[in-house]
PDB file of C-alpha atoms in Angstrom:
ATOM      1  CA  UNK A   1     -80.663 -21.635 -72.408  1.00 85.00           C
ATOM      2  CA  UNK A   2     -81.281 -24.623 -74.627  1.00 90.00           C
ATOM      3  CA  UNK A   3     -84.606 -24.668 -76.453  1.00 92.00           C
ATOM      4  CA  UNK A   4     -85.952 -27.467 -78.602  1.00 95.00           C
ATOM      5  CA  UNK A   5     -88.585 -26.928 -81.266  1.00 97.00           C
ATOM      6  CA  UNK A   6     -90.481 -29.514 -83.252  1.00 97.00           C
ATOM      7  CA  UNK A   7     -92.298 -28.773 -86.462  1.00 92.00           C
ATOM      8  CA  UNK A   8     -95.004 -29.567 -87.394  1.00 92.00           C
ATOM      9  CA  UNK A   9     -97.020 -29.914 -84.184  1.00 94.00           C
ATOM     10  CA  UNK A  10     -99.356 -32.354 -85.916  1.00 96.00           C
ATOM     11  CA  UNK A  11     -99.203 -34.339 -89.111  1.00 95.00           C
ATOM     12  CA  UNK A  12    -101.731 -36.589 -90.836  1.00 97.00           C
ATOM     13  CA  UNK A  13    -100.649 -38.842 -93.700  1.00 97.00           C
ATOM     14  CA  UNK A  14    -102.104 -41.793 -95.620  1.00 97.00           C
ATOM     15  CA  UNK A  15    -100.704 -45.238 -94.958  1.00 97.00           C
ATOM     16  CA  UNK A  16     -97.603 -46.100 -96.964  1.00 97.00           C
ATOM     17  CA  UNK A  17     -96.279 -42.563 -97.232  1.00 97.00           C
ATOM     18  CA  UNK A  18     -92.699 -41.697 -96.295  1.00 97.00           C
ATOM     19  CA  UNK A  19     -92.470 -38.781 -93.901  1.00 96.00           C
ATOM     20  CA  UNK A  20     -90.012 -36.517 -92.116  1.00 96.00           C
ATOM     21  CA  UNK A  21     -90.320 -35.026 -88.652  1.00 97.00           C
ATOM     22  CA  UNK A  22     -88.170 -32.046 -87.761  1.00 97.00           C
ATOM     23  CA  UNK A  23     -86.409 -31.018 -84.586  1.00 97.00           C
ATOM     24  CA  UNK A  24     -84.255 -27.937 -84.002  1.00 97.00           C
ATOM     25  CA  UNK A  25     -82.227 -26.840 -80.999  1.00 95.00           C
ATOM     26  CA  UNK A  26     -80.607 -23.538 -80.133  1.00 93.00           C
ATOM     27  CA  UNK A  27     -77.324 -24.615 -78.485  1.00 90.00           C
ATOM     28  CA  UNK A  28     -75.104 -26.940 -80.499  1.00 88.00           C
ATOM     29  CA  UNK A  29     -73.133 -28.027 -77.397  1.00 87.00           C
ATOM     30  CA  UNK A  30     -75.009 -31.287 -76.922  1.00 88.00           C
ATOM     31  CA  UNK A  31     -73.927 -34.759 -75.828  1.00 86.00           C
ATOM     32  CA  UNK A  32     -76.606 -36.525 -77.768  1.00 90.00           C
ATOM     33  CA  UNK A  33     -80.066 -36.307 -79.244  1.00 94.00           C
ATOM     34  CA  UNK A  34     -82.740 -38.894 -78.606  1.00 95.00           C
ATOM     35  CA  UNK A  35     -86.026 -39.540 -80.396  1.00 97.00           C
ATOM     36  CA  UNK A  36     -88.936 -40.994 -78.453  1.00 97.00           C
ATOM     37  CA  UNK A  37     -92.414 -42.196 -79.206  1.00 97.00           C
ATOM     38  CA  UNK A  38     -95.306 -41.689 -76.818  1.00 96.00           C
ATOM     39  CA  UNK A  39     -98.689 -43.342 -77.129  1.00 95.00           C
ATOM     40  CA  UNK A  40    -101.655 -41.592 -75.458  1.00 90.00           C
ATOM     41  CA  UNK A  41    -101.437 -41.713 -71.668  1.00 84.00           C
ATOM     42  CA  UNK A  42     -98.299 -43.842 -71.763  1.00 88.00           C
ATOM     43  CA  UNK A  43     -94.626 -43.448 -71.063  1.00 91.00           C
ATOM     44  CA  UNK A  44     -91.883 -42.756 -73.600  1.00 94.00           C
ATOM     45  CA  UNK A  45     -90.363 -45.412 -75.810  1.00 94.00           C
ATOM     46  CA  UNK A  46     -86.821 -44.723 -76.935  1.00 93.00           C
ATOM     47  CA  UNK A  47     -86.497 -44.984 -80.720  1.00 96.00           C
ATOM     48  CA  UNK A  48     -83.035 -43.752 -81.628  1.00 96.00           C
ATOM     49  CA  UNK A  49     -80.075 -42.133 -79.900  1.00 93.00           C
ATOM     50  CA  UNK A  50     -77.530 -40.132 -81.878  1.00 93.00           C
ATOM     51  CA  UNK A  51     -74.291 -39.202 -80.159  1.00 90.00           C
ATOM     52  CA  UNK A  52     -72.911 -35.751 -80.901  1.00 89.00           C
ATOM     53  CA  UNK A  53     -70.104 -37.260 -82.990  1.00 90.00           C
ATOM     54  CA  UNK A  54     -72.520 -39.196 -85.209  1.00 93.00           C
ATOM     55  CA  UNK A  55     -74.477 -38.023 -88.227  1.00 95.00           C
ATOM     56  CA  UNK A  56     -77.251 -40.599 -88.318  1.00 96.00           C
ATOM     57  CA  UNK A  57     -78.736 -43.734 -86.815  1.00 96.00           C
ATOM     58  CA  UNK A  58     -81.071 -46.291 -88.341  1.00 97.00           C
ATOM     59  CA  UNK A  59     -83.479 -48.803 -86.863  1.00 96.00           C
ATOM     60  CA  UNK A  60     -85.802 -50.667 -89.177  1.00 97.00           C
ATOM     61  CA  UNK A  61     -87.998 -48.165 -91.010  1.00 97.00           C
ATOM     62  CA  UNK A  62     -86.639 -45.281 -88.939  1.00 97.00           C
ATOM     63  CA  UNK A  63     -83.662 -43.109 -89.755  1.00 98.00           C
ATOM     64  CA  UNK A  64     -82.568 -40.148 -87.672  1.00 97.00           C
ATOM     65  CA  UNK A  65     -79.995 -37.592 -88.743  1.00 97.00           C
ATOM     66  CA  UNK A  66     -78.136 -34.962 -86.764  1.00 97.00           C
ATOM     67  CA  UNK A  67     -76.522 -31.741 -87.956  1.00 95.00           C
ATOM     68  CA  UNK A  68     -75.027 -30.159 -84.852  1.00 92.00           C
ATOM     69  CA  UNK A  69     -73.676 -27.095 -86.611  1.00 91.00           C
ATOM     70  CA  UNK A  70     -77.110 -26.074 -87.823  1.00 94.00           C
ATOM     71  CA  UNK A  71     -78.900 -27.311 -84.702  1.00 95.00           C
ATOM     72  CA  UNK A  72     -81.176 -29.696 -86.552  1.00 97.00           C
ATOM     73  CA  UNK A  73     -82.296 -33.295 -86.522  1.00 97.00           C
ATOM     74  CA  UNK A  74     -84.775 -35.161 -88.667  1.00 97.00           C
ATOM     75  CA  UNK A  75     -86.612 -38.422 -88.106  1.00 97.00           C
ATOM     76  CA  UNK A  76     -87.468 -40.191 -91.340  1.00 97.00           C
ATOM     77  CA  UNK A  77     -90.189 -42.844 -91.245  1.00 97.00           C
ATOM     78  CA  UNK A  78     -90.436 -45.046 -94.318  1.00 98.00           C
ATOM     79  CA  UNK A  79     -93.639 -46.704 -95.515  1.00 97.00           C
ATOM     80  CA  UNK A  80     -95.744 -45.413 -92.638  1.00 97.00           C
ATOM     81  CA  UNK A  81     -98.323 -47.682 -90.996  1.00 97.00           C
ATOM     82  CA  UNK A  82    -101.370 -46.952 -88.813  1.00 97.00           C
ATOM     83  CA  UNK A  83     -99.431 -48.427 -85.884  1.00 96.00           C
ATOM     84  CA  UNK A  84     -96.942 -45.558 -86.232  1.00 97.00           C
ATOM     85  CA  UNK A  85     -99.631 -43.151 -85.016  1.00 97.00           C
ATOM     86  CA  UNK A  86     -98.292 -41.546 -81.843  1.00 97.00           C
ATOM     87  CA  UNK A  87     -96.562 -38.413 -80.599  1.00 97.00           C
ATOM     88  CA  UNK A  88     -92.878 -38.237 -81.484  1.00 98.00           C
ATOM     89  CA  UNK A  89     -90.609 -36.335 -79.136  1.00 97.00           C
ATOM     90  CA  UNK A  90     -87.113 -35.082 -79.682  1.00 97.00           C
ATOM     91  CA  UNK A  91     -84.805 -34.413 -76.716  1.00 95.00           C
ATOM     92  CA  UNK A  92     -81.233 -33.194 -76.347  1.00 93.00           C
ATOM     93  CA  UNK A  93     -78.770 -33.779 -73.563  1.00 88.00           C
ATOM     94  CA  UNK A  94     -75.938 -31.342 -73.120  1.00 74.00           C
ATOM     95  CA  UNK A  95     -73.189 -29.986 -70.917  1.00 60.00           C
ATOM     96  CA  UNK A  96     -72.231 -31.583 -67.639  1.00 58.00           C
ATOM     97  CA  UNK A  97     -75.854 -32.188 -66.795  1.00 64.00           C
ATOM     98  CA  UNK A  98     -77.550 -35.332 -67.954  1.00 68.00           C
ATOM     99  CA  UNK A  99     -81.087 -34.093 -68.083  1.00 84.00           C
ATOM    100  CA  UNK A 100     -82.990 -34.138 -71.334  1.00 90.00           C
ATOM    101  CA  UNK A 101     -84.574 -31.022 -72.774  1.00 92.00           C
ATOM    102  CA  UNK A 102     -87.632 -31.895 -74.801  1.00 95.00           C
ATOM    103  CA  UNK A 103     -89.498 -30.408 -77.684  1.00 96.00           C
ATOM    104  CA  UNK A 104     -93.297 -30.276 -77.519  1.00 96.00           C
ATOM    105  CA  UNK A 105     -93.595 -33.158 -79.951  1.00 96.00           C
ATOM    106  CA  UNK A 106     -95.200 -33.925 -83.292  1.00 97.00           C
ATOM    107  CA  UNK A 107     -98.502 -35.792 -83.163  1.00 97.00           C
ATOM    108  CA  UNK A 108     -98.553 -38.187 -86.098  1.00 98.00           C
ATOM    109  CA  UNK A 109    -101.712 -39.796 -87.453  1.00 97.00           C
ATOM    110  CA  UNK A 110    -101.400 -42.420 -90.187  1.00 97.00           C
ATOM    111  CA  UNK A 111    -104.716 -43.097 -91.896  1.00 97.00           C
ATOM    112  CA  UNK A 112    -105.479 -46.587 -93.289  1.00 95.00           C
TER     113      UNK A 112
ATOM    114  CA  UNK B   1     -84.177 -57.276 -68.571  1.00 68.00           C
ATOM    115  CA  UNK B   2     -87.217 -55.785 -66.930  1.00 79.00           C
ATOM    116  CA  UNK B   3     -87.918 -52.188 -67.834  1.00 92.00           C
ATOM    117  CA  UNK B   4     -88.404 -49.203 -65.589  1.00 95.00           C
ATOM    118  CA  UNK B   5     -91.329 -49.656 -63.236  1.00 96.00           C
ATOM    119  CA  UNK B   6     -93.318 -46.942 -61.517  1.00 97.00           C
ATOM    120  CA  UNK B   7     -95.869 -47.234 -58.753  1.00 97.00           C
ATOM    121  CA  UNK B   8     -98.602 -46.399 -58.358  1.00 97.00           C
ATOM    122  CA  UNK B   9     -99.819 -45.910 -61.907  1.00 96.00           C
ATOM    123  CA  UNK B  10    -102.703 -43.644 -60.912  1.00 97.00           C
ATOM    124  CA  UNK B  11    -103.301 -41.399 -57.917  1.00 96.00           C
ATOM    125  CA  UNK B  12    -106.058 -39.051 -56.911  1.00 97.00           C
ATOM    126  CA  UNK B  13    -105.328 -36.593 -54.128  1.00 97.00           C
ATOM    127  CA  UNK B  14    -106.844 -33.397 -52.797  1.00 97.00           C
ATOM    128  CA  UNK B  15    -105.211 -30.020 -52.449  1.00 97.00           C
ATOM    129  CA  UNK B  16    -102.924 -29.726 -49.451  1.00 97.00           C
ATOM    130  CA  UNK B  17    -102.129 -33.424 -49.252  1.00 97.00           C
ATOM    131  CA  UNK B  18     -98.747 -34.911 -49.920  1.00 97.00           C
ATOM    132  CA  UNK B  19     -97.831 -37.787 -52.241  1.00 98.00           C
ATOM    133  CA  UNK B  20     -94.925 -40.176 -52.753  1.00 98.00           C
ATOM    134  CA  UNK B  21     -94.171 -41.794 -56.094  1.00 98.00           C
ATOM    135  CA  UNK B  22     -91.785 -44.687 -56.591  1.00 98.00           C
ATOM    136  CA  UNK B  23     -89.495 -45.686 -59.435  1.00 98.00           C
ATOM    137  CA  UNK B  24     -87.423 -48.838 -59.899  1.00 97.00           C
ATOM    138  CA  UNK B  25     -84.778 -48.466 -62.622  1.00 96.00           C
ATOM    139  CA  UNK B  26     -83.537 -51.074 -65.032  1.00 95.00           C
ATOM    140  CA  UNK B  27     -81.206 -53.503 -63.302  1.00 93.00           C
ATOM    141  CA  UNK B  28     -77.656 -52.144 -63.338  1.00 91.00           C
ATOM    142  CA  UNK B  29     -78.716 -48.563 -64.001  1.00 92.00           C
ATOM    143  CA  UNK B  30     -77.496 -46.126 -61.377  1.00 92.00           C
ATOM    144  CA  UNK B  31     -79.036 -42.879 -62.583  1.00 92.00           C
ATOM    145  CA  UNK B  32     -82.697 -42.009 -62.104  1.00 94.00           C
ATOM    146  CA  UNK B  33     -84.290 -38.833 -63.412  1.00 94.00           C
ATOM    147  CA  UNK B  34     -87.793 -37.506 -62.869  1.00 96.00           C
ATOM    148  CA  UNK B  35     -89.862 -35.472 -65.309  1.00 96.00           C
ATOM    149  CA  UNK B  36     -93.260 -33.821 -65.142  1.00 97.00           C
ATOM    150  CA  UNK B  37     -95.455 -33.826 -68.236  1.00 96.00           C
ATOM    151  CA  UNK B  38     -98.423 -31.481 -68.626  1.00 95.00           C
ATOM    152  CA  UNK B  39    -100.373 -30.495 -71.742  1.00 91.00           C
ATOM    153  CA  UNK B  40     -99.325 -26.872 -71.407  1.00 89.00           C
ATOM    154  CA  UNK B  41     -95.652 -27.133 -70.460  1.00 92.00           C
ATOM    155  CA  UNK B  42     -94.752 -30.448 -72.032  1.00 93.00           C
ATOM    156  CA  UNK B  43     -91.976 -32.481 -70.418  1.00 94.00           C
ATOM    157  CA  UNK B  44     -89.981 -30.682 -67.766  1.00 95.00           C
ATOM    158  CA  UNK B  45     -87.023 -31.992 -65.792  1.00 94.00           C
ATOM    159  CA  UNK B  46     -87.453 -32.258 -62.020  1.00 96.00           C
ATOM    160  CA  UNK B  47     -84.234 -33.812 -60.712  1.00 92.00           C
ATOM    161  CA  UNK B  48     -81.650 -36.511 -61.235  1.00 92.00           C
ATOM    162  CA  UNK B  49     -80.116 -38.901 -58.740  1.00 93.00           C
ATOM    163  CA  UNK B  50     -76.948 -40.896 -59.213  1.00 92.00           C
ATOM    164  CA  UNK B  51     -75.507 -43.189 -56.558  1.00 91.00           C
ATOM    165  CA  UNK B  52     -77.883 -41.776 -53.934  1.00 93.00           C
ATOM    166  CA  UNK B  53     -76.824 -38.176 -54.608  1.00 93.00           C
ATOM    167  CA  UNK B  54     -78.890 -35.492 -56.280  1.00 92.00           C
ATOM    168  CA  UNK B  55     -76.775 -34.383 -59.201  1.00 89.00           C
ATOM    169  CA  UNK B  56     -79.056 -31.984 -60.942  1.00 88.00           C
ATOM    170  CA  UNK B  57     -82.289 -30.158 -60.230  1.00 91.00           C
ATOM    171  CA  UNK B  58     -84.816 -28.437 -62.447  1.00 91.00           C
ATOM    172  CA  UNK B  59     -86.712 -25.256 -61.785  1.00 91.00           C
ATOM    173  CA  UNK B  60     -89.413 -26.518 -59.449  1.00 95.00           C
ATOM    174  CA  UNK B  61     -90.391 -25.301 -55.967  1.00 96.00           C
ATOM    175  CA  UNK B  62     -89.066 -26.947 -52.834  1.00 95.00           C
ATOM    176  CA  UNK B  63     -92.361 -28.815 -52.414  1.00 97.00           C
ATOM    177  CA  UNK B  64     -90.895 -31.278 -54.902  1.00 97.00           C
ATOM    178  CA  UNK B  65     -88.218 -33.485 -53.429  1.00 97.00           C
ATOM    179  CA  UNK B  66     -86.703 -36.861 -54.055  1.00 97.00           C
ATOM    180  CA  UNK B  67     -84.249 -39.424 -52.882  1.00 97.00           C
ATOM    181  CA  UNK B  68     -82.459 -42.517 -54.104  1.00 97.00           C
ATOM    182  CA  UNK B  69     -81.735 -45.664 -52.186  1.00 96.00           C
ATOM    183  CA  UNK B  70     -78.663 -47.888 -52.261  1.00 95.00           C
ATOM    184  CA  UNK B  71     -80.419 -50.281 -54.675  1.00 94.00           C
ATOM    185  CA  UNK B  72     -80.948 -47.322 -57.068  1.00 94.00           C
ATOM    186  CA  UNK B  73     -84.700 -47.225 -56.501  1.00 97.00           C
ATOM    187  CA  UNK B  74     -85.953 -43.680 -56.235  1.00 97.00           C
ATOM    188  CA  UNK B  75     -88.878 -41.885 -54.719  1.00 98.00           C
ATOM    189  CA  UNK B  76     -90.194 -38.417 -55.302  1.00 98.00           C
ATOM    190  CA  UNK B  77     -92.406 -36.546 -52.886  1.00 98.00           C
ATOM    191  CA  UNK B  78     -94.697 -33.620 -53.471  1.00 97.00           C
ATOM    192  CA  UNK B  79     -95.953 -31.839 -50.387  1.00 95.00           C
ATOM    193  CA  UNK B  80     -98.873 -29.431 -50.055  1.00 96.00           C
ATOM    194  CA  UNK B  81    -100.358 -30.440 -53.391  1.00 97.00           C
ATOM    195  CA  UNK B  82    -101.780 -27.793 -55.710  1.00 97.00           C
ATOM    196  CA  UNK B  83    -104.218 -28.206 -58.587  1.00 97.00           C
ATOM    197  CA  UNK B  84    -101.385 -27.388 -60.981  1.00 96.00           C
ATOM    198  CA  UNK B  85     -99.445 -30.428 -59.820  1.00 97.00           C
ATOM    199  CA  UNK B  86    -101.845 -32.648 -61.773  1.00 97.00           C
ATOM    200  CA  UNK B  87     -99.631 -34.274 -64.368  1.00 97.00           C
ATOM    201  CA  UNK B  88     -98.005 -37.427 -65.643  1.00 96.00           C
ATOM    202  CA  UNK B  89     -94.807 -38.006 -63.678  1.00 97.00           C
ATOM    203  CA  UNK B  90     -92.217 -39.965 -65.592  1.00 97.00           C
ATOM    204  CA  UNK B  91     -89.114 -41.633 -64.308  1.00 96.00           C
ATOM    205  CA  UNK B  92     -86.134 -42.426 -66.514  1.00 94.00           C
ATOM    206  CA  UNK B  93     -83.123 -44.572 -65.824  1.00 93.00           C
ATOM    207  CA  UNK B  94     -79.696 -44.737 -67.419  1.00 90.00           C
ATOM    208  CA  UNK B  95     -76.458 -46.570 -66.784  1.00 87.00           C
ATOM    209  CA  UNK B  96     -74.521 -43.470 -65.934  1.00 79.00           C
ATOM    210  CA  UNK B  97     -75.215 -39.801 -65.817  1.00 69.00           C
ATOM    211  CA  UNK B  98     -74.924 -37.553 -68.847  1.00 61.00           C
ATOM    212  CA  UNK B  99     -74.492 -38.548 -72.438  1.00 63.00           C
ATOM    213  CA  UNK B 100     -76.169 -41.946 -72.484  1.00 78.00           C
ATOM    214  CA  UNK B 101     -79.596 -43.189 -73.472  1.00 82.00           C
ATOM    215  CA  UNK B 102     -82.389 -42.777 -70.986  1.00 88.00           C
ATOM    216  CA  UNK B 103     -85.221 -45.280 -70.678  1.00 92.00           C
ATOM    217  CA  UNK B 104     -88.585 -44.241 -69.379  1.00 94.00           C
ATOM    218  CA  UNK B 105     -91.171 -45.944 -67.237  1.00 95.00           C
ATOM    219  CA  UNK B 106     -94.938 -45.888 -67.888  1.00 95.00           C
ATOM    220  CA  UNK B 107     -95.478 -42.940 -65.562  1.00 96.00           C
ATOM    221  CA  UNK B 108     -97.723 -42.129 -62.627  1.00 97.00           C
ATOM    222  CA  UNK B 109    -100.828 -40.125 -63.443  1.00 97.00           C
ATOM    223  CA  UNK B 110    -101.489 -37.743 -60.524  1.00 98.00           C
ATOM    224  CA  UNK B 111    -104.787 -35.935 -60.318  1.00 97.00           C
ATOM    225  CA  UNK B 112    -105.210 -33.237 -57.673  1.00 97.00           C
ATOM    226  CA  UNK B 113    -108.793 -32.279 -56.849  1.00 96.00           C
TER     227      UNK B 113
END
C-alpha cells in the first residue's frame, strides 16, 4: 500500500531564504508526482507535476525534483516571500488507478 | 478556461440527514474525483468517475455515493450523516483518468451538528 510522508510538518523561515520541502513515498511504481499549495480553508492549487520519466520540473521560483528509485521528491522554493505562506502537499498517482495519494503536508510560514 | 466549481461552498446539516454536493469540471475534462479532507486523516480519496462510470473507489462506507452526468458534472451524496462526516469535500477534474494532472475546486465545507 502506497504511503506518502512529508517532512517537516511545519517550517518557519525569514523572508528571502531558500528552502526545501521533502516528500517520500513507499512504492516507486508511480505515474506521476504532483505538488500542491493549499491556503487556509481553500482548495488545492496545482504547482508542479512531474511525470515518472522526468527528473525535475521548474516554474518560476519553484523547482521540484523526483528520484523514483529512492522514493523521494523535493520542492525547492527560492527567495521565499510572505505570500508563499501556505500548506504544501505532495501527492503520487500510480498503477491503473488515477487517484492521488497525499502526504499530510508541510505548513510553511515565511516571516517578513 | 473556467476552473473547477463546487456548490454549495458551505453546508450545515444535522445527524441523520442526507446531503448532495455538486462539482462542475473544467471544460473538456472527463474525469472527476472526490476527496475528503479532515484535520486528522488528511486528504482521502472517495471515488472517481470517467465518462459517467465509476472507475475507482476509496475505502469509505456505502453511505457515500456519487454519479456523473453526460456533461461530466458530478454529484456526491452522503446519506445518514454522522458527526465524523464533517470535512472539506474537494472535487478534482482531469482530462483523462490516470497519469495526468488533476485540478481542484475550492471545496464544500460540510459541518454536521
